[in-house]
Every structure is written in structure tokens, then in C-alpha cells.
Short mmCIF file of C-alpha atoms in Angstrom, two decimals:
data_model
loop_
_atom_site.label_atom_id
_atom_site.label_comp_id
_atom_site.label_asym_id
_atom_site.label_seq_id
_atom_site.Cartn_x
_atom_site.Cartn_y
_atom_site.Cartn_z
CA UNK A 1 -102.98 7.54 -39.58
CA UNK A 2 -101.25 8.05 -42.93
CA UNK A 3 -101.36 4.79 -44.88
CA UNK A 4 -99.87 5.83 -48.23
CA UNK A 5 -96.38 4.68 -49.19
CA UNK A 6 -95.92 7.36 -51.88
CA UNK A 7 -95.44 4.83 -54.64
CA UNK A 8 -95.90 7.48 -57.34
CA UNK A 9 -94.33 10.48 -55.59
CA UNK A 10 -91.50 11.61 -53.35
CA UNK A 11 -91.82 10.86 -49.63
CA UNK A 12 -92.63 14.21 -47.90
CA UNK A 13 -90.04 15.48 -45.43
CA UNK A 14 -92.50 15.43 -42.55
CA UNK A 15 -92.88 11.66 -43.04
CA UNK A 16 -89.15 10.89 -43.01
CA UNK A 17 -87.54 8.65 -40.36
CA UNK A 18 -84.25 8.53 -38.44
CA UNK A 19 -81.36 6.51 -39.84
CA UNK A 20 -81.36 3.89 -37.08
CA UNK A 21 -84.82 2.59 -37.95
CA UNK A 22 -83.88 2.34 -41.63
CA UNK A 23 -80.60 0.58 -40.82
CA UNK A 24 -82.59 -1.87 -38.68
CA UNK A 25 -84.72 -2.77 -41.70
CA UNK A 26 -81.62 -3.61 -43.75
CA UNK A 27 -80.05 -5.55 -40.89
CA UNK A 28 -83.26 -7.56 -40.56
CA UNK A 29 -83.24 -8.21 -44.31
CA UNK A 30 -79.63 -9.38 -44.17
CA UNK A 31 -80.23 -11.92 -41.39
CA UNK A 32 -81.77 -14.71 -43.43
CA UNK A 33 -81.32 -18.42 -44.04
CA UNK A 34 -79.62 -18.00 -47.41
CA UNK A 35 -76.86 -16.06 -45.63
CA UNK A 36 -76.66 -18.81 -43.02
CA UNK A 37 -76.36 -21.42 -45.77
CA UNK A 38 -73.51 -19.47 -47.39
CA UNK A 39 -71.77 -19.11 -44.02
CA UNK A 40 -71.81 -22.88 -43.57
CA UNK A 41 -70.35 -23.31 -47.08
CA UNK A 42 -67.53 -20.90 -46.27
CA UNK A 43 -66.85 -22.67 -42.96
CA UNK A 44 -66.53 -26.01 -44.70
CA UNK A 45 -64.52 -24.73 -47.65
CA UNK A 46 -61.77 -22.52 -46.20
CA UNK A 47 -59.71 -21.63 -43.14
CA UNK A 48 -61.73 -20.00 -40.35
CA UNK A 49 -59.98 -16.62 -40.24
CA UNK A 50 -59.81 -16.45 -44.03
CA UNK A 51 -63.58 -16.98 -44.16
CA UNK A 52 -64.11 -14.23 -41.58
CA UNK A 53 -61.81 -11.89 -43.53
CA UNK A 54 -63.66 -12.52 -46.79
CA UNK A 55 -66.98 -11.87 -45.03
CA UNK A 56 -65.76 -8.57 -43.60
CA UNK A 57 -64.27 -7.35 -46.88
CA UNK A 58 -67.30 -8.31 -48.97
CA UNK A 59 -69.67 -6.69 -46.49
CA UNK A 60 -67.51 -3.56 -46.32
CA UNK A 61 -67.64 -3.15 -50.10
CA UNK A 62 -71.41 -3.67 -50.05
CA UNK A 63 -71.78 -1.03 -47.34
CA UNK A 64 -69.77 1.53 -49.32
CA UNK A 65 -71.80 0.90 -52.48
CA UNK A 66 -75.02 1.09 -50.48
CA UNK A 67 -74.08 4.57 -49.26
CA UNK A 68 -74.16 5.90 -52.83
CA UNK A 69 -77.42 4.18 -53.77
CA UNK A 70 -79.11 5.21 -50.53
CA UNK A 71 -78.05 8.82 -51.08
CA UNK A 72 -79.98 8.94 -54.36
CA UNK A 73 -83.10 7.53 -52.72
CA UNK A 74 -83.06 10.03 -49.84
CA UNK A 75 -82.12 13.03 -52.00
CA UNK A 76 -84.98 12.42 -54.44
CA UNK A 77 -87.48 10.74 -52.12
CA UNK A 78 -88.23 8.34 -54.99
CA UNK A 79 -88.50 4.55 -55.06
CA UNK A 80 -86.21 2.53 -57.33
CA UNK A 81 -88.90 2.24 -59.99
CA UNK A 82 -89.77 5.96 -59.98
CA UNK A 83 -86.05 6.73 -60.30
CA UNK A 84 -86.03 4.45 -63.36
CA UNK A 85 -88.65 6.67 -64.98
CA UNK A 86 -86.42 9.73 -64.45
CA UNK A 87 -83.38 7.87 -65.82
CA UNK A 88 -84.86 5.98 -68.78
CA UNK A 89 -88.09 7.82 -69.53
CA UNK A 90 -91.61 6.45 -69.31
CA UNK A 91 -91.10 3.41 -71.57
CA UNK A 92 -87.69 2.39 -70.23
CA UNK A 93 -88.85 2.99 -66.65
CA UNK A 94 -91.92 0.79 -67.15
CA UNK A 95 -89.78 -2.04 -68.56
CA UNK A 96 -87.38 -1.82 -65.61
CA UNK A 97 -90.27 -1.70 -63.11
CA UNK A 98 -91.78 -4.83 -64.66
CA UNK A 99 -88.42 -6.61 -64.49
CA UNK A 100 -88.05 -5.68 -60.82
CA UNK A 101 -91.55 -6.98 -60.08
CA UNK A 102 -90.98 -10.31 -61.83
CA UNK A 103 -87.62 -10.85 -60.16
CA UNK A 104 -88.86 -10.08 -56.65
CA UNK A 105 -92.06 -12.12 -57.04
CA UNK A 106 -89.88 -15.07 -58.05
CA UNK A 107 -87.54 -14.65 -55.10
CA UNK A 108 -90.48 -14.26 -52.73
CA UNK A 109 -91.80 -17.61 -53.95
CA UNK A 110 -88.38 -19.24 -53.62
CA UNK A 111 -87.86 -17.86 -50.10
CA UNK A 112 -91.37 -18.88 -49.04
CA UNK A 113 -90.58 -22.41 -50.20
CA UNK A 114 -87.26 -22.29 -48.34
CA UNK A 115 -89.11 -21.19 -45.22
CA UNK A 116 -91.59 -24.04 -45.59
CA UNK A 117 -88.82 -26.63 -45.90
CA UNK A 118 -86.97 -25.43 -42.80
CA UNK A 119 -90.19 -25.07 -40.80
CA UNK A 120 -91.02 -28.65 -41.67
CA UNK A 121 -87.60 -29.75 -40.35
CA UNK A 122 -88.14 -27.82 -37.12
CA UNK A 123 -91.63 -29.21 -36.48
CA UNK A 124 -90.49 -32.75 -37.26
CA UNK A 125 -87.62 -32.38 -34.79
CA UNK A 126 -90.04 -31.16 -32.11
CA UNK A 127 -92.98 -33.50 -32.63
CA UNK A 128 -91.84 -36.35 -34.84
CA UNK A 129 -94.82 -35.58 -37.09
CA UNK A 130 -94.08 -34.72 -40.71
CA UNK A 131 -96.51 -32.05 -41.90
CA UNK A 132 -96.57 -31.36 -45.68
CA UNK A 133 -94.11 -28.63 -46.59
CA UNK A 134 -96.81 -26.82 -48.58
CA UNK A 135 -98.68 -26.00 -45.38
CA UNK A 136 -95.74 -24.15 -43.90
CA UNK A 137 -94.98 -22.44 -47.22
CA UNK A 138 -98.52 -21.09 -47.40
CA UNK A 139 -98.59 -19.94 -43.76
CA UNK A 140 -95.21 -18.24 -44.05
CA UNK A 141 -96.12 -16.64 -47.35
CA UNK A 142 -99.31 -15.14 -45.93
CA UNK A 143 -97.47 -13.69 -42.90
CA UNK A 144 -94.85 -12.11 -45.13
CA UNK A 145 -97.45 -10.76 -47.56
CA UNK A 146 -99.48 -9.12 -44.77
CA UNK A 147 -96.54 -7.00 -43.63
CA UNK A 148 -95.74 -6.04 -47.23
CA UNK A 149 -99.38 -5.01 -47.71
CA UNK A 150 -99.26 -2.57 -44.78
CA UNK A 151 -96.09 -1.03 -46.15
CA UNK A 152 -92.85 0.51 -44.92
CA UNK A 153 -94.17 1.53 -41.49
CA UNK A 154 -95.19 -2.06 -40.69
CA UNK A 155 -91.86 -3.39 -41.98
CA UNK A 156 -90.00 -0.85 -39.83
CA UNK A 157 -91.96 -1.87 -36.71
CA UNK A 158 -91.37 -5.55 -37.39
CA UNK A 159 -87.65 -4.94 -37.88
CA UNK A 160 -87.34 -2.86 -34.70
CA UNK A 161 -88.76 -5.82 -32.75
CA UNK A 162 -87.04 -8.58 -34.69
CA UNK A 163 -83.46 -7.27 -34.87
CA UNK A 164 -82.75 -7.14 -31.10
CA UNK A 165 -84.41 -10.53 -30.62
CA UNK A 166 -82.54 -12.11 -33.54
CA UNK A 167 -79.21 -10.72 -32.38
CA UNK A 168 -79.86 -11.94 -28.83
CA UNK A 169 -80.80 -15.43 -29.98
CA UNK A 170 -77.80 -15.71 -32.29
CA UNK A 171 -75.48 -14.64 -29.46
CA UNK A 172 -77.12 -17.25 -27.19
CA UNK A 173 -76.42 -19.89 -29.84
CA UNK A 174 -72.73 -18.98 -30.04
CA UNK A 175 -72.31 -18.84 -26.24
CA UNK A 176 -73.97 -22.25 -25.77
CA UNK A 177 -71.87 -23.70 -28.60
CA UNK A 178 -68.65 -22.50 -26.96
CA UNK A 179 -69.74 -23.83 -23.56
CA UNK A 180 -70.75 -27.25 -24.92
CA UNK A 181 -68.10 -27.83 -27.58
CA UNK A 182 -65.27 -25.41 -26.77
CA UNK A 183 -63.26 -23.49 -29.36
CA UNK A 184 -61.13 -26.30 -30.80
CA UNK A 185 -63.28 -26.59 -33.91
CA UNK A 186 -62.42 -23.07 -35.03
CA UNK A 187 -58.85 -24.01 -35.92
CA UNK A 188 -59.62 -27.50 -37.23
CA UNK A 189 -58.01 -28.01 -40.66
CA UNK A 190 -60.26 -28.13 -43.70
CA UNK A 191 -59.58 -28.79 -47.35
CA UNK A 192 -59.57 -25.44 -49.14
CA UNK A 193 -62.31 -25.53 -51.75
CA UNK A 194 -63.11 -21.80 -52.01
CA UNK A 195 -60.52 -19.11 -52.79
CA UNK A 196 -60.48 -15.81 -50.91
CA UNK A 197 -61.58 -13.87 -54.02
CA UNK A 198 -64.41 -16.29 -54.72
CA UNK A 199 -65.55 -16.02 -51.11
CA UNK A 200 -65.64 -12.21 -51.28
CA UNK A 201 -67.67 -12.51 -54.49
CA UNK A 202 -70.16 -14.86 -52.86
CA UNK A 203 -70.51 -12.58 -49.83
CA UNK A 204 -71.29 -9.59 -52.04
CA UNK A 205 -73.40 -11.54 -54.48
CA UNK A 206 -76.12 -12.53 -52.00
CA UNK A 207 -77.05 -8.89 -51.25
CA UNK A 208 -75.88 -6.80 -54.22
CA UNK A 209 -79.36 -6.64 -55.77
CA UNK A 210 -80.62 -5.28 -52.44
CA UNK A 211 -78.06 -2.47 -52.76
CA UNK A 212 -79.39 -1.54 -56.21
CA UNK A 213 -82.93 -1.36 -54.79
CA UNK A 214 -81.78 0.55 -51.67
CA UNK A 215 -83.79 3.69 -52.62
CA UNK A 216 -87.03 1.85 -51.74
CA UNK A 217 -86.07 2.16 -48.06
CA UNK A 218 -83.59 5.06 -48.18
CA UNK A 219 -86.25 7.48 -49.50
CA UNK A 220 -87.70 7.47 -45.96
CA UNK A 221 -84.50 8.92 -44.43
CA UNK A 222 -84.64 12.47 -43.04
CA UNK A 223 -81.50 13.55 -44.91
CA UNK A 224 -79.17 12.06 -47.54
CA UNK A 225 -76.39 11.90 -44.94
CA UNK A 226 -78.62 9.87 -42.62
CA UNK A 227 -79.46 7.54 -45.49
CA UNK A 228 -75.73 6.98 -46.10
CA UNK A 229 -75.20 6.10 -42.46
CA UNK A 230 -78.17 3.73 -42.58
CA UNK A 231 -76.93 2.19 -45.83
CA UNK A 232 -73.44 1.48 -44.54
CA UNK A 233 -74.51 0.15 -41.14
CA UNK A 234 -77.46 -1.77 -42.54
CA UNK A 235 -75.61 -3.53 -45.34
CA UNK A 236 -72.26 -4.03 -43.58
CA UNK A 237 -73.71 -5.48 -40.40
CA UNK A 238 -76.83 -6.93 -42.00
CA UNK A 239 -74.75 -8.92 -44.46
CA UNK A 240 -71.96 -9.98 -42.09
CA UNK A 241 -73.78 -10.91 -38.87
CA UNK A 242 -75.52 -14.06 -40.05
CA UNK A 243 -72.47 -15.14 -42.06
CA UNK A 244 -70.14 -14.84 -39.07
CA UNK A 245 -72.58 -16.65 -36.77
CA UNK A 246 -73.05 -19.46 -39.30
CA UNK A 247 -69.27 -19.79 -39.84
CA UNK A 248 -68.60 -19.99 -36.09
CA UNK A 249 -71.41 -22.44 -35.33
CA UNK A 250 -70.64 -24.68 -38.30
CA UNK A 251 -66.99 -24.99 -37.25
CA UNK A 252 -67.75 -25.60 -33.57
CA UNK A 253 -70.66 -28.02 -33.98
CA UNK A 254 -69.51 -29.57 -37.29
CA UNK A 255 -72.98 -29.58 -38.82
CA UNK A 256 -74.06 -28.36 -42.26
CA UNK A 257 -77.61 -27.09 -41.50
CA UNK A 258 -78.20 -24.07 -39.24
CA UNK A 259 -81.54 -25.36 -37.93
CA UNK A 260 -79.99 -28.71 -37.04
CA UNK A 261 -77.08 -26.92 -35.34
CA UNK A 262 -79.50 -25.22 -32.95
CA UNK A 263 -81.27 -28.50 -32.24
CA UNK A 264 -77.95 -30.25 -31.58
CA UNK A 265 -77.23 -27.53 -29.02
CA UNK A 266 -80.63 -28.09 -27.36
CA UNK A 267 -81.95 -24.76 -28.64
CA UNK A 268 -84.87 -25.99 -30.72
CA UNK A 269 -87.18 -23.18 -29.62
CA UNK A 270 -84.51 -20.64 -30.55
CA UNK A 271 -84.22 -22.28 -33.96
CA UNK A 272 -87.94 -21.86 -34.63
CA UNK A 273 -87.99 -18.19 -33.60
CA UNK A 274 -84.88 -17.41 -35.68
CA UNK A 275 -86.40 -19.23 -38.66
CA UNK A 276 -89.67 -17.32 -38.51
CA UNK A 277 -88.22 -13.86 -37.88
CA UNK A 278 -85.28 -14.17 -40.27
CA UNK A 279 -87.39 -15.21 -43.24
CA UNK A 280 -90.31 -12.95 -42.36
CA UNK A 281 -88.25 -9.76 -42.20
CA UNK A 282 -86.30 -10.64 -45.33
CA UNK A 283 -89.02 -11.89 -47.62
CA UNK A 284 -91.65 -9.28 -46.81
CA UNK A 285 -89.39 -6.62 -48.34
CA UNK A 286 -89.18 -8.61 -51.58
CA UNK A 287 -92.93 -8.34 -52.01
CA UNK A 288 -93.01 -4.73 -50.78
CA UNK A 289 -90.51 -3.62 -53.43
CA UNK A 290 -92.29 -5.73 -56.06
CA UNK A 291 -95.56 -3.94 -55.27
CA UNK A 292 -93.85 -0.53 -55.36
CA UNK A 293 -92.30 -1.29 -58.74
CA UNK A 294 -95.48 -2.65 -60.32
CA UNK A 295 -97.58 0.26 -59.04
CA UNK A 296 -95.12 2.77 -60.54
CA UNK A 297 -95.97 1.58 -64.06
CA UNK A 298 -99.24 3.52 -63.97
CA UNK A 299 -100.81 6.15 -61.72
CA UNK A 300 -103.95 4.01 -61.73
CA UNK A 301 -102.21 1.09 -60.01
CA UNK A 302 -102.34 1.45 -56.21
CA UNK A 303 -99.50 -0.21 -54.31
CA UNK A 304 -101.69 -2.22 -51.95
CA UNK A 305 -103.77 -3.72 -54.75
CA UNK A 306 -100.57 -4.56 -56.65
CA UNK A 307 -99.11 -6.15 -53.51
CA UNK A 308 -102.19 -8.33 -52.98
CA UNK A 309 -102.17 -9.56 -56.57
CA UNK A 310 -98.45 -10.23 -56.66
CA UNK A 311 -98.60 -11.83 -53.20
CA UNK A 312 -101.26 -14.34 -54.29
CA UNK A 313 -99.21 -15.26 -57.36
CA UNK A 314 -96.04 -15.63 -55.26
CA UNK A 315 -97.65 -17.83 -52.61
CA UNK A 316 -99.25 -20.10 -55.23
CA UNK A 317 -95.88 -20.46 -56.99
CA UNK A 318 -94.20 -21.22 -53.66
CA UNK A 319 -96.78 -23.83 -52.65
CA UNK A 320 -96.59 -25.55 -56.04
CA UNK A 321 -92.81 -25.53 -55.91
CA UNK A 322 -92.88 -23.90 -59.33
CA UNK A 323 -90.33 -21.29 -58.33
CA UNK A 324 -87.61 -23.95 -58.26
CA UNK A 325 -88.12 -24.55 -61.97
CA UNK A 326 -87.56 -21.00 -63.11
CA UNK A 327 -84.66 -19.93 -60.87
CA UNK A 328 -82.44 -19.45 -63.97
CA UNK A 329 -85.08 -17.08 -65.34
CA UNK A 330 -85.12 -15.14 -62.06
CA UNK A 331 -81.32 -14.96 -62.15
CA UNK A 332 -81.51 -13.60 -65.69
CA UNK A 333 -83.93 -10.88 -64.58
CA UNK A 334 -81.54 -10.01 -61.75
CA UNK A 335 -78.76 -9.66 -64.32
CA UNK A 336 -80.96 -7.18 -66.18
CA UNK A 337 -81.71 -5.16 -63.05
CA UNK A 338 -78.20 -4.90 -61.57
CA UNK A 339 -76.70 -2.63 -64.29
CA UNK A 340 -79.53 -0.18 -63.65
CA UNK A 341 -77.84 0.69 -60.36
CA UNK A 342 -74.75 1.96 -62.14
CA UNK A 343 -76.78 3.91 -64.67
CA UNK A 344 -78.93 5.72 -62.11
CA UNK A 345 -75.89 6.57 -59.96
CA UNK A 346 -74.10 8.11 -62.97
CA UNK A 347 -77.27 9.84 -64.14
CA UNK A 348 -78.04 11.40 -60.77
CA UNK A 349 -74.56 12.51 -59.79
CA UNK A 350 -73.89 14.14 -63.19
CA UNK A 351 -77.22 16.00 -63.42
CA UNK A 352 -78.89 15.97 -60.01
CA UNK A 353 -80.24 19.51 -60.43
CA UNK A 354 -81.93 18.65 -63.71
CA UNK A 355 -85.68 19.10 -64.01
CA UNK A 356 -86.33 15.37 -64.42
CA UNK A 357 -85.13 14.72 -60.86
CA UNK A 358 -87.62 17.16 -59.40
CA UNK A 359 -90.88 16.10 -57.80
CA UNK A 360 -93.80 16.30 -60.23
CA UNK A 361 -91.68 16.59 -63.39
CA UNK A 362 -93.07 15.00 -66.54
CA UNK A 363 -90.68 12.33 -67.82
CA UNK A 364 -90.14 12.10 -71.59
CA UNK A 365 -91.00 8.96 -73.51
CA UNK A 366 -87.43 7.64 -73.51
CA UNK A 367 -83.86 8.70 -72.67
CA UNK A 368 -82.04 6.94 -75.49
CA UNK A 369 -78.45 7.13 -74.26
CA UNK A 370 -79.38 6.02 -70.75
CA UNK A 371 -81.03 2.95 -72.26
CA UNK A 372 -77.89 2.30 -74.33
CA UNK A 373 -75.73 2.47 -71.17
CA UNK A 374 -78.12 0.05 -69.47
CA UNK A 375 -77.86 -2.34 -72.45
CA UNK A 376 -74.04 -2.20 -72.26
CA UNK A 377 -74.20 -3.09 -68.57
CA UNK A 378 -76.52 -6.03 -69.26
CA UNK A 379 -74.24 -7.34 -72.02
CA UNK A 380 -71.18 -7.17 -69.74
CA UNK A 381 -73.07 -8.92 -66.92
CA UNK A 382 -74.08 -11.73 -69.29
CA UNK A 383 -70.57 -11.94 -70.72
CA UNK A 384 -69.02 -12.40 -67.27
CA UNK A 385 -71.57 -14.90 -65.95
CA UNK A 386 -70.36 -18.49 -65.91
CA UNK A 387 -73.04 -20.65 -67.59
CA UNK A 388 -72.65 -23.12 -64.73
CA UNK A 389 -73.68 -20.42 -62.22
CA UNK A 390 -76.57 -18.87 -64.14
CA UNK A 391 -77.70 -17.53 -67.50
CA UNK A 392 -74.69 -16.07 -69.30
CA UNK A 393 -71.84 -16.67 -71.73
CA UNK A 394 -68.72 -16.82 -69.53
CA UNK A 395 -66.60 -15.00 -72.11
CA UNK A 396 -64.37 -13.27 -69.55
CA UNK A 397 -64.19 -12.27 -65.87
CA UNK A 398 -63.85 -8.89 -64.16
CA UNK A 399 -64.76 -8.77 -60.46
CA UNK A 400 -66.07 -12.38 -60.53
CA UNK A 401 -69.49 -10.97 -59.50
CA UNK A 402 -71.49 -10.65 -62.70
CA UNK A 403 -74.10 -8.36 -61.12
CA UNK A 404 -71.38 -6.01 -59.90
CA UNK A 405 -69.68 -6.20 -63.32
CA UNK A 406 -72.91 -5.07 -64.95
CA UNK A 407 -73.39 -2.27 -62.43
CA UNK A 408 -69.87 -0.91 -62.98
CA UNK A 409 -70.18 -1.26 -66.76
CA UNK A 410 -73.49 0.63 -66.75
CA UNK A 411 -71.92 3.41 -64.68
CA UNK A 412 -68.90 3.75 -66.98
CA UNK A 413 -70.97 3.50 -70.16
CA UNK A 414 -73.23 6.32 -69.01
CA UNK A 415 -70.23 8.56 -68.29
CA UNK A 416 -68.67 7.73 -71.68
CA UNK A 417 -71.95 8.60 -73.41
CA UNK A 418 -72.44 11.76 -71.34
CA UNK A 419 -71.23 14.14 -74.10
CA UNK A 420 -73.94 12.71 -76.35
CA UNK A 421 -76.53 13.26 -73.59
CA UNK A 422 -75.51 16.88 -73.24
CA UNK A 423 -75.19 17.50 -76.97
CA UNK A 424 -78.67 16.12 -77.43
CA UNK A 425 -79.87 18.42 -74.66
CA UNK A 426 -78.30 21.49 -76.29
CA UNK A 427 -79.77 20.58 -79.69
CA UNK A 428 -83.18 20.21 -78.07
CA UNK A 429 -82.76 23.58 -76.36
CA UNK A 430 -81.95 25.29 -79.67
CA UNK A 431 -84.98 23.69 -81.30
CA UNK A 432 -87.20 24.66 -78.39
CA UNK A 433 -85.95 28.26 -78.43
CA UNK A 434 -86.47 28.50 -82.19
CA UNK A 435 -89.98 27.17 -81.86
CA UNK A 436 -90.62 29.55 -78.97
CA UNK A 437 -89.33 32.51 -80.99
CA UNK A 438 -91.60 31.59 -83.85
CA UNK A 439 -94.55 31.33 -81.47
CA UNK A 440 -93.63 34.67 -79.92
CA UNK A 441 -93.50 36.26 -83.37
CA UNK A 442 -96.92 34.90 -84.18
CA UNK A 443 -98.14 36.14 -80.81
CA UNK A 444 -96.87 39.67 -81.50
CA UNK A 445 -98.66 39.68 -84.82
CA UNK A 446 -101.85 38.46 -83.20
CA UNK A 447 -101.50 40.64 -80.10
CA UNK A 448 -101.06 37.63 -77.71
CA UNK A 449 -98.30 37.40 -75.03
CA UNK A 450 -95.46 34.94 -75.69
CA UNK A 451 -94.15 32.53 -72.99
CA UNK A 452 -90.50 32.00 -72.16
CA UNK A 453 -88.85 28.59 -72.51
CA UNK A 454 -89.01 26.79 -69.16
CA UNK A 455 -85.67 26.09 -67.49
CA UNK A 456 -84.59 22.50 -67.82
CA UNK A 457 -86.76 21.71 -70.87
CA UNK A 458 -83.77 20.46 -72.85
CA UNK A 459 -82.76 18.22 -69.98
CA UNK A 460 -86.20 16.69 -69.91
CA UNK A 461 -85.83 15.75 -73.58
CA UNK A 462 -82.57 13.85 -73.70
CA UNK A 463 -80.19 14.50 -70.79
#
């Protein structure tokens, strides 16, 4: 059995998978407790149908954006971190890979702690015994880390089992809620506390970083078109399902905690299964992508060893509760990563036939103008982030989603700087040809054959 996850290379075509299995992974990632928590907030802060409309629109926009990011992953076969090396060069790519690793390790720790807290609630409801939350955090963290260690194939198998079961259990919850409480709660008046635009922003915000890192899963798709189908279905349905279920249940049962809603309905066992599967399938991919990114920094770093090391750190942080104290730092790292999505989209779609996008190409030390575009995106993301919501300045607002603002700014900045990319490439080509001519002249004098300039050399320098 092939156990490599091709952390340093492109995924071979004979190892690629169908789009349905990849979409299932993203759907499984999307069904998590943070989405359920947001759904309850929307239910309590706006009209029912307005909340559903905001969920559908936000998820639709995510799905469309995911199609573009997934295409790059499938077309190159590269992970997000290896793509960074092609876009920014070896130094810039290593910095981005380290940022991805730190961010995802932090979120793994946070989600493991969230799992532990909800597991404690479930066990207390069942038995009346209050077990320390750290026990559940450690157990959940180990389960999630094991799947990440085995890699994409294990995650895919887990998702193929979990998604049908999760969907079935969520449907059971809604049916029982309607039978027990009726539908009157859906139209019950609530004080509007969240605007439609803000709701769309929140819906997109919980999964937009997953879109940027979509190549980690999309590189396993058989064709770019299949990856686009997987990206749209996975992110549209993956993001909307748990939100819609949470909105419906919160309005019908009039409770603010999804686990408690299931217990109120007499579905305690369902609550436990949903809790375990939802967090397991979501959080294991955080550690998987963190291991991929960290391993890409050097050929001497195997993914599994990186995953073990990062997993131990994450679980310890989760058990100690330390992750709660550096959430602003994790948010800052996410702000740094998000603009990268715009830069790699612009870079790939303007020069996808360039040598640096080919398997086995040797990346230059740095692509200066790509780094500049990335920096512009980061600055815009910080400028549009409300200090009350996370690290930022709150100078102005664009889409109201700072991560998306940074992504769009990075994309536009790269396109604006494109003439400088190409001019630098032409200058490098002239220099290379001049040097080659000089070498050829020396070779003629010495009786040695001269070599021709390799196609794409200029692109590898600065494009």
C-alpha cells in the first residue's frame, strides 16, 4: 500500500481520486461545532428566512471561490505550501509554510479544547458525573492526530463514513424537533441584532481560510474540472448544512447550545455521535495541512514526523488551555495567510505554463514582486479588520470580511505589478542569453560545445 502523501511533489495521476470523495472531505470539514454555534447566533439575531438567505449567499460565494483555488491544486498536483514556493520563491515559500503551520496548530488546539468542553457537557448530561475537561481534550486530540498522521487516504475514508451518518443524524434531529415542537418557532419574532451583510460576512468568514488552503485536498482530484465540482459542492454544502440545521433547531427548540438542543429532544446519543464525528473530521484536516506545510520547508522533513511533532504540541496546548490565550495571534497569522490565496490565483492564471509551475522545477530564492503583492494584501486585511474583532487597524471597510479583503487585494496587486514581473523576466532573459553567448564563444575557442538557454529560465528568475 502506498503511504506517501507527496508532501514535496505533485500527486501522480494514477493516485488521483474522483470528485465525490474529495467533496465529502470538505463537507465533513464544514460540519463542525463552530458552524453550529454561528447558526444559533444567526437564529437569535435575525429573521428566520433572512438568516437562511444569508447562509445560502455566503456559502454560494465560498463555493465559487473554492472552484478557482481547487483548480490550481488539481492542475499542479501541489499542496498549498509547495505552491507558495512556486509563487514566492524558496524564502517566501518557507515563511508562508511556517505561518500556515503555526495557524493550523493553534486552531487544532482551540478545536480540541472546544471538543473537550462539549464532550464534558454530554457526559455530564448522561451520567451526572463531571469528568475534567482536559481528559476529553486529550482523548479527542489523539483521535484527530492519528487520522492526520495516516494522511489523506485515512481522512477520505473517515469522511466517506462520517458524512452520511452526520447528515442522517442531523435530519433525525430536525424531524424530531418538528414532531415535538411544531413549526411555530420558525416565524417567532426576534430583535434584529445582525444585518444581512454582516451575516453573509460571518458565514463566509468561518471557512474562507479553508478555501485558500483548498489545494491540499484538490491536488488529489483526477482532473481540474473534477476538483472544481468538488470545491463547489464541498464548500457550498459543507458550509451551509450545519448552519441551516442549527438555525432551524435553535428557532424550534429555543435553546442556545446545539448539544443541549439534542438532549432536550431526547437525542443524547445522537448528540454524542455528532460531536465526535463533526470535530474529528474537521480538526484532523487542520493538523494534516499543518504537517504538509511544515514538511514542505525542507526535503529532509517527512510529513508524518512533522505531523507527530506538531500534534504533540497542539494537544499539550489544548489540554493546558493555552490556545485560548493566543487566539488573537492565531487570527493575525490567518490574516497573513489569506492574501496568499489571491496572489497564487493571479500568479497561476497569468503564467500557468511557466517553468516554475512544472513538477521538479527549481524555485529561485525569491520572487520579489509576488512578495510585494502579498504584503499589499496583508496591509489591506489589517486595515479593514476591526480591532474589536481581531488584530487590525479598522481604518476602512470593503467586503466586511478582512480575510477576503486581503485575498482580493493580493490578487489585484499582483495583476497591477504584472508588467514589472514580465519586464524583470525579459531583462533576465537578455542577461542569460548574453552570458550564454559569451560561454559559447569561449567554448568555440576551446573546442567545447555550447549549450542553448533553457526555455523558461527567465520566468524562473522573476516572473
